[in-house]
Amino acid sequence: MASHALILLQIIVLSSLAATAFSLSPYYYKNICPQALPTIKTLVEAAVYKERRMGASLLRLHFHDCFVNGCDASILLDPSPTIDSEKGALANQNSARGFEVIDEIKAEVDKICGRPVVSCADILAVAARDSVVALGGPSWKVRLGRRDSTTASRTQADIDIPSPLMDLPALINNFRNQGLNQRDLVALSGGHTIGFAQCLAFRGRIYNATNIDPSFAKERRAICPRTGGDTTLAPLDSTAARFDTAYFNSLVKQRGLLTSDQALFSGGSTDNLVNTYRLYPQVFRKDFAHSMIKMGNIKSLTGNQGQIRVNCRMVNN
């Protein structure tokens, strides 16, 4: 009996150790390569200094990566005979950008570390945080230890990445499918306080919506005609290069650029959260950081799962 109990105890201890070893941790690279995170930070700051818009682009890469089979850097894989690249998905084609910055970071980190020990998935997660900080946003401890996928799915990307045309029930359901709640939805949507959107994504709203400020619609129509100019850019809020709460103020004024933006303040269940974040910036910053950590945990590959890519754009041979 005692022997049986001892065996059970050993199994529990080993299982616990395995779970600990394979769980994400902010200190994962502390001993493996302590210069990894400072190197990423330096290169992200340089990229954002060169082009402020790049901060939003890097944040968006991490978001679009995590929503498709988890945070596994599948979005970085180029098309090949065996890879159905997510770069060709509707939400990414001709709009996802920043890949060359990730390539530069990967090359420099591998050089500093002496070998490829930092995953592309972790680079995306850290680069997103450092981009937000570089534009005046909050910081958070990124949990690390992700590994990179060996597959991608354009089909799944088309299903899972939320569309700019979604209404509130569709958005709530989309986020729920990722284990995220309504507070996460509104907080993470607040990432639209930085960056731009293409005319193709907001044309329908500025010509057809009724819950839009007429003067705002007129301003946007001047740069986004009914036909043509699909890739013309407009800022997602009035301070597109600064992480603040202008995004939420714009929603209250019915000046949300995307249908999915204005859906958050349209007489529905998320109105109160929009007002809270608008009036209390520190609450928004805290919740945004919390939701970014939560999103970063979606279906992460750890332990012996996946691989550490040598080149973020292709699976190791």
GROMACS .gro file of C-alpha atoms in nm:
model
  317
    1MET     CA    1   0.000   0.000   0.000
    2ALA     CA    2   0.281   0.239   0.098
    3SER     CA    3   0.469   0.147  -0.220
    4HIS     CA    4   0.160   0.220  -0.431
    5ALA     CA    5   0.117   0.559  -0.262
    6LEU     CA    6   0.484   0.641  -0.323
    7ILE     CA    7   0.449   0.560  -0.695
    8LEU     CA    8   0.143   0.784  -0.720
    9LEU     CA    9   0.332   1.064  -0.545
   10GLN     CA   10   0.624   1.028  -0.786
   11ILE     CA   11   0.387   1.044  -1.085
   12ILE     CA   12   0.224   1.361  -0.949
   13VAL     CA   13   0.563   1.524  -0.883
   14LEU     CA   14   0.696   1.433  -1.229
   15SER     CA   15   0.377   1.561  -1.394
   16SER     CA   16   0.407   1.885  -1.201
   17LEU     CA   17   0.771   1.926  -1.302
   18ALA     CA   18   0.685   1.859  -1.664
   19ALA     CA   19   0.409   2.119  -1.658
   20THR     CA   20   0.646   2.370  -1.499
   21ALA     CA   21   0.923   2.297  -1.748
   22PHE     CA   22   0.693   2.341  -2.047
   23SER     CA   23   0.497   2.644  -1.922
   24LEU     CA   24   0.576   2.993  -2.044
   25SER     CA   25   0.783   3.219  -1.820
   26PRO     CA   26   0.907   3.580  -1.842
   27TYR     CA   27   1.248   3.448  -1.734
   28TYR     CA   28   1.285   3.173  -1.994
   29TYR     CA   29   1.591   3.329  -2.159
   30LYS     CA   30   1.754   3.456  -1.838
   31ASN     CA   31   2.019   3.185  -1.844
   32ILE     CA   32   1.989   3.065  -2.204
   33CYS     CA   33   2.061   3.406  -2.358
   34PRO     CA   34   2.028   3.707  -2.126
   35GLN     CA   35   2.098   3.955  -2.410
   36ALA     CA   36   1.808   3.834  -2.624
   37LEU     CA   37   1.539   4.068  -2.490
   38PRO     CA   38   1.756   4.384  -2.479
   39THR     CA   39   1.859   4.312  -2.840
   40ILE     CA   40   1.496   4.283  -2.952
   41LYS     CA   41   1.408   4.606  -2.769
   42THR     CA   42   1.691   4.800  -2.935
   43LEU     CA   43   1.597   4.687  -3.284
   44VAL     CA   44   1.224   4.748  -3.235
   45GLU     CA   45   1.293   5.098  -3.105
   46ALA     CA   46   1.511   5.168  -3.410
   47ALA     CA   47   1.242   5.042  -3.648
   48VAL     CA   48   0.969   5.248  -3.481
   49TYR     CA   49   1.192   5.556  -3.472
   50LYS     CA   50   1.248   5.515  -3.846
   51GLU     CA   51   0.875   5.470  -3.915
   52ARG     CA   52   0.619   5.521  -3.638
   53ARG     CA   53   0.361   5.312  -3.821
   54MET     CA   54   0.585   5.006  -3.784
   55GLY     CA   55   0.489   4.981  -3.416
   56ALA     CA   56   0.127   4.913  -3.506
   57SER     CA   57   0.232   4.673  -3.780
   58LEU     CA   58   0.438   4.461  -3.540
   59LEU     CA   59   0.156   4.457  -3.284
   60ARG     CA   60  -0.085   4.344  -3.557
   61LEU     CA   61   0.148   4.062  -3.666
   62HIS     CA   62   0.142   3.915  -3.315
   63PHE     CA   63  -0.238   3.949  -3.294
   64HIS     CA   64  -0.298   3.783  -3.631
   65ASP     CA   65  -0.048   3.511  -3.543
   66CYS     CA   66  -0.212   3.420  -3.213
   67PHE     CA   67  -0.565   3.404  -3.353
   68VAL     CA   68  -0.473   3.130  -3.602
   69ASN     CA   69  -0.389   2.804  -3.421
   70GLY     CA   70  -0.212   2.993  -3.143
   71CYS     CA   71   0.098   3.209  -3.103
   72ASP     CA   72   0.335   2.995  -3.309
   73ALA     CA   73   0.480   3.230  -3.575
   74SER     CA   74   0.281   3.053  -3.847
   75ILE     CA   75   0.204   3.395  -3.996
   76LEU     CA   76   0.572   3.437  -4.087
   77LEU     CA   77   0.596   3.128  -4.310
   78ASP     CA   78   0.629   3.199  -4.681
   79PRO     CA   79   0.425   2.993  -4.929
   80SER     CA   80   0.581   2.667  -5.046
   81PRO     CA   81   0.464   2.332  -5.184
   82THR     CA   82   0.389   2.225  -4.826
   83ILE     CA   83   0.293   2.560  -4.667
   84ASP     CA   84  -0.043   2.726  -4.731
   85SER     CA   85   0.088   3.063  -4.620
   86GLU     CA   86  -0.128   3.279  -4.396
   87LYS     CA   87   0.024   3.580  -4.570
   88GLY     CA   88  -0.229   3.512  -4.845
   89ALA     CA   89  -0.531   3.530  -4.612
   90LEU     CA   90  -0.781   3.811  -4.669
   91ALA     CA   91  -0.680   3.991  -4.349
   92ASN     CA   92  -0.308   3.974  -4.431
   93GLN     CA   93  -0.271   3.998  -4.807
   94ASN     CA   94  -0.118   4.332  -4.909
   95SER     CA   95  -0.159   4.462  -4.554
   96ALA     CA   96   0.042   4.252  -4.305
   97ARG     CA   97   0.388   4.405  -4.282
   98GLY     CA   98   0.699   4.420  -4.066
   99PHE     CA   99   0.836   4.083  -4.180
  100GLU     CA  100   1.174   4.233  -4.267
  101VAL     CA  101   1.201   4.379  -3.915
  102ILE     CA  102   1.138   4.034  -3.766
  103ASP     CA  103   1.403   3.890  -4.002
  104GLU     CA  104   1.654   4.150  -3.885
  105ILE     CA  105   1.576   4.083  -3.520
  106LYS     CA  106   1.606   3.707  -3.566
  107ALA     CA  107   1.945   3.736  -3.736
  108GLU     CA  108   2.084   3.966  -3.469
  109VAL     CA  109   1.945   3.766  -3.176
  110ASP     CA  110   2.087   3.440  -3.313
  111LYS     CA  111   2.421   3.615  -3.355
  112ILE     CA  112   2.417   3.751  -3.000
  113CYS     CA  113   2.307   3.417  -2.854
  114GLY     CA  114   2.557   3.221  -3.064
  115ARG     CA  115   2.291   2.987  -3.201
  116PRO     CA  116   1.917   2.981  -3.278
  117VAL     CA  117   1.765   2.949  -2.930
  118VAL     CA  118   1.501   3.225  -2.946
  119SER     CA  119   1.187   3.127  -3.133
  120CYS     CA  120   1.025   3.346  -3.397
  121ALA     CA  121   0.701   3.320  -3.196
  122ASP     CA  122   0.871   3.471  -2.892
  123ILE     CA  123   1.027   3.744  -3.106
  124LEU     CA  124   0.678   3.839  -3.230
  125ALA     CA  125   0.545   3.853  -2.874
  126VAL     CA  126   0.832   4.065  -2.742
  127ALA     CA  127   0.836   4.292  -3.047
  128ALA     CA  128   0.464   4.362  -2.997
  129ARG     CA  129   0.524   4.467  -2.635
  130ASP     CA  130   0.827   4.678  -2.721
  131SER     CA  131   0.636   4.848  -3.004
  132VAL     CA  132   0.356   4.948  -2.770
  133VAL     CA  133   0.605   5.085  -2.517
  134ALA     CA  134   0.792   5.276  -2.789
  135LEU     CA  135   0.467   5.454  -2.879
  136GLY     CA  136   0.388   5.550  -2.520
  137GLY     CA  137   0.187   5.248  -2.414
  138PRO     CA  138   0.210   5.018  -2.111
  139SER     CA  139   0.468   4.748  -2.056
  140TRP     CA  140   0.413   4.393  -1.935
  141LYS     CA  141   0.616   4.083  -1.864
  142VAL     CA  142   0.596   3.872  -2.178
  143ARG     CA  143   0.579   3.503  -2.099
  144LEU     CA  144   0.836   3.320  -2.308
  145GLY     CA  145   0.935   2.972  -2.418
  146ARG     CA  146   0.711   2.936  -2.721
  147ARG     CA  147   0.825   2.721  -3.011
  148ASP     CA  148   0.757   2.770  -3.380
  149SER     CA  149   0.502   2.581  -3.586
  150THR     CA  150   0.592   2.365  -3.883
  151THR     CA  151   0.261   2.436  -4.056
  152ALA     CA  152   0.036   2.725  -4.153
  153SER     CA  153  -0.324   2.756  -4.266
  154ARG     CA  154  -0.456   3.030  -4.490
  155THR     CA  155  -0.801   2.871  -4.467
  156GLN     CA  156  -0.798   2.888  -4.088
  157ALA     CA  157  -0.670   3.245  -4.099
  158ASP     CA  158  -0.968   3.345  -4.313
  159ILE     CA  159  -1.197   3.190  -4.052
  160ASP     CA  160  -1.032   3.301  -3.728
  161ILE     CA  161  -0.893   3.653  -3.781
  162PRO     CA  162  -1.177   3.894  -3.698
  163SER     CA  163  -1.311   4.088  -3.994
  164PRO     CA  164  -1.337   4.470  -3.990
  165LEU     CA  165  -1.697   4.418  -4.104
  166MET     CA  166  -1.807   4.222  -3.795
  167ASP     CA  167  -2.089   4.339  -3.569
  168LEU     CA  168  -2.073   4.304  -3.191
  169PRO     CA  169  -2.222   3.952  -3.157
  170ALA     CA  170  -1.981   3.822  -3.421
  171LEU     CA  171  -1.685   3.986  -3.247
  172ILE     CA  172  -1.785   3.847  -2.907
  173ASN     CA  173  -1.816   3.499  -3.055
  174ASN     CA  174  -1.486   3.530  -3.242
  175PHE     CA  175  -1.298   3.625  -2.926
  176ARG     CA  176  -1.481   3.365  -2.718
  177ASN     CA  177  -1.353   3.098  -2.956
  178GLN     CA  178  -1.001   3.203  -2.853
  179GLY     CA  179  -1.081   3.189  -2.481
  180LEU     CA  180  -1.112   3.568  -2.459
  181ASN     CA  181  -1.402   3.756  -2.299
  182GLN     CA  182  -1.572   4.089  -2.373
  183ARG     CA  183  -1.325   4.282  -2.160
  184ASP     CA  184  -1.040   4.132  -2.363
  185LEU     CA  185  -1.228   4.222  -2.682
  186VAL     CA  186  -1.257   4.590  -2.595
  187ALA     CA  187  -0.910   4.617  -2.442
  188LEU     CA  188  -0.736   4.449  -2.736
  189SER     CA  189  -0.943   4.647  -2.987
  190GLY     CA  190  -0.791   4.948  -2.813
  191GLY     CA  191  -0.473   4.852  -2.995
  192HIS     CA  192  -0.634   5.048  -3.279
  193THR     CA  193  -0.523   5.358  -3.093
  194ILE     CA  194  -0.214   5.320  -3.314
  195GLY     CA  195  -0.191   5.251  -3.683
  196PHE     CA  196  -0.389   5.283  -4.004
  197ALA     CA  197  -0.646   5.093  -4.210
  198GLN     CA  198  -0.690   5.062  -4.585
  199CYS     CA  199  -0.981   5.216  -4.773
  200LEU     CA  200  -1.102   4.869  -4.870
  201ALA     CA  201  -1.164   4.793  -4.502
  202PHE     CA  202  -1.372   5.103  -4.422
  203ARG     CA  203  -1.534   5.198  -4.754
  204GLY     CA  204  -1.864   5.028  -4.672
  205ARG     CA  205  -1.892   5.213  -4.341
  206ILE     CA  206  -1.827   5.565  -4.470
  207TYR     CA  207  -2.077   5.528  -4.755
  208ASN     CA  208  -2.349   5.313  -4.600
  209ALA     CA  209  -2.346   5.334  -4.218
  210THR     CA  210  -2.603   5.536  -4.028
  211ASN     CA  211  -2.414   5.533  -3.694
  212ILE     CA  212  -2.137   5.759  -3.822
  213ASP     CA  213  -2.063   6.128  -3.773
  214PRO     CA  214  -2.150   6.291  -4.110
  215SER     CA  215  -1.848   6.522  -4.112
  216PHE     CA  216  -1.617   6.231  -4.036
  217ALA     CA  217  -1.770   6.026  -4.318
  218LYS     CA  218  -1.722   6.320  -4.555
  219GLU     CA  219  -1.355   6.355  -4.456
  220ARG     CA  220  -1.288   5.990  -4.522
  221ARG     CA  221  -1.479   5.985  -4.851
  222ALA     CA  222  -1.237   6.250  -4.977
  223ILE     CA  223  -0.954   5.996  -4.969
  224CYS     CA  224  -1.155   5.676  -5.024
  225PRO     CA  225  -1.373   5.683  -5.337
  226ARG     CA  226  -1.649   5.432  -5.404
  227THR     CA  227  -1.422   5.258  -5.653
  228GLY     CA  228  -1.043   5.248  -5.667
  229GLY     CA  229  -0.788   5.353  -5.407
  230ASP     CA  230  -0.832   5.031  -5.209
  231THR     CA  231  -0.493   5.059  -5.038
  232THR     CA  232  -0.519   5.429  -4.945
  233LEU     CA  233  -0.453   5.462  -4.572
  234ALA     CA  234  -0.647   5.645  -4.301
  235PRO     CA  235  -0.555   5.666  -3.931
  236LEU     CA  236  -0.756   5.448  -3.694
  237ASP     CA  237  -0.786   5.743  -3.456
  238SER     CA  238  -0.674   6.105  -3.440
  239THR     CA  239  -0.337   6.021  -3.279
  240ALA     CA  240  -0.229   5.719  -3.483
  241ALA     CA  241   0.134   5.732  -3.370
  242ARG     CA  242   0.063   5.758  -2.997
  243PHE     CA  243  -0.078   5.493  -2.765
  244ASP     CA  244  -0.356   5.673  -2.577
  245THR     CA  245  -0.735   5.669  -2.536
  246ALA     CA  246  -0.826   5.880  -2.841
  247TYR     CA  247  -0.961   5.561  -3.002
  248PHE     CA  248  -1.233   5.526  -2.737
  249ASN     CA  249  -1.319   5.896  -2.755
  250SER     CA  250  -1.370   5.856  -3.129
  251LEU     CA  251  -1.615   5.570  -3.076
  252VAL     CA  252  -1.832   5.780  -2.844
  253LYS     CA  253  -1.840   6.049  -3.115
  254GLN     CA  254  -1.937   5.789  -3.379
  255ARG     CA  255  -1.602   5.842  -3.550
  256GLY     CA  256  -1.486   5.479  -3.540
  257LEU     CA  257  -1.315   5.404  -3.871
  258LEU     CA  258  -1.408   5.037  -3.903
  259THR     CA  259  -1.749   4.877  -3.862
  260SER     CA  260  -1.593   4.647  -3.601
  261ASP     CA  261  -1.462   4.951  -3.412
  262GLN     CA  262  -1.794   5.134  -3.390
  263ALA     CA  263  -1.968   4.807  -3.299
  264LEU     CA  264  -1.805   4.836  -2.955
  265PHE     CA  265  -2.009   5.150  -2.885
  266SER     CA  266  -2.346   5.097  -3.047
  267GLY     CA  267  -2.592   5.053  -2.761
  268GLY     CA  268  -2.463   4.706  -2.679
  269SER     CA  269  -2.300   4.525  -2.388
  270THR     CA  270  -1.956   4.682  -2.438
  271ASP     CA  271  -2.062   5.049  -2.422
  272ASN     CA  272  -1.977   5.078  -2.053
  273LEU     CA  273  -1.626   4.941  -2.105
  274VAL     CA  274  -1.562   5.192  -2.383
  275ASN     CA  275  -1.666   5.474  -2.149
  276THR     CA  276  -1.452   5.333  -1.868
  277TYR     CA  277  -1.142   5.320  -2.085
  278ARG     CA  278  -1.214   5.666  -2.225
  279LEU     CA  279  -1.244   5.823  -1.882
  280TYR     CA  280  -0.980   5.619  -1.699
  281PRO     CA  281  -0.667   5.569  -1.913
  282GLN     CA  282  -0.485   5.376  -1.641
  283VAL     CA  283  -0.762   5.115  -1.635
  284PHE     CA  284  -0.728   5.073  -2.010
  285ARG     CA  285  -0.349   5.041  -1.991
  286LYS     CA  286  -0.373   4.781  -1.716
  287ASP     CA  287  -0.641   4.580  -1.894
  288PHE     CA  288  -0.462   4.601  -2.229
  289ALA     CA  289  -0.144   4.458  -2.075
  290HIS     CA  290  -0.343   4.182  -1.901
  291SER     CA  291  -0.526   4.088  -2.221
  292MET     CA  292  -0.202   4.085  -2.423
  293ILE     CA  293  -0.055   3.833  -2.177
  294LYS     CA  294  -0.373   3.628  -2.199
  295MET     CA  295  -0.373   3.637  -2.580
  296GLY     CA  296  -0.004   3.543  -2.585
  297ASN     CA  297  -0.090   3.218  -2.408
  298ILE     CA  298  -0.326   3.093  -2.680
  299LYS     CA  299  -0.228   2.738  -2.781
  300SER     CA  300   0.144   2.803  -2.746
  301LEU     CA  301   0.379   2.524  -2.852
  302THR     CA  302   0.626   2.434  -2.578
  303GLY     CA  303   0.871   2.162  -2.477
  304ASN     CA  304   0.938   1.932  -2.771
  305GLN     CA  305   0.648   2.061  -2.978
  306GLY     CA  306   0.729   2.243  -3.301
  307GLN     CA  307   1.081   2.373  -3.352
  308ILE     CA  308   1.306   2.677  -3.320
  309ARG     CA  309   1.329   2.803  -3.677
  310VAL     CA  310   1.662   2.914  -3.817
  311ASN     CA  311   1.481   3.131  -4.070
  312CYS     CA  312   1.143   3.267  -3.956
  313ARG     CA  313   1.008   3.245  -4.313
  314MET     CA  314   1.057   2.869  -4.356
  315VAL     CA  315   1.043   2.542  -4.168
  316ASN     CA  316   1.379   2.387  -4.081
  317ASN     CA  317   1.485   2.102  -4.307
   0.00000   0.00000   0.00000
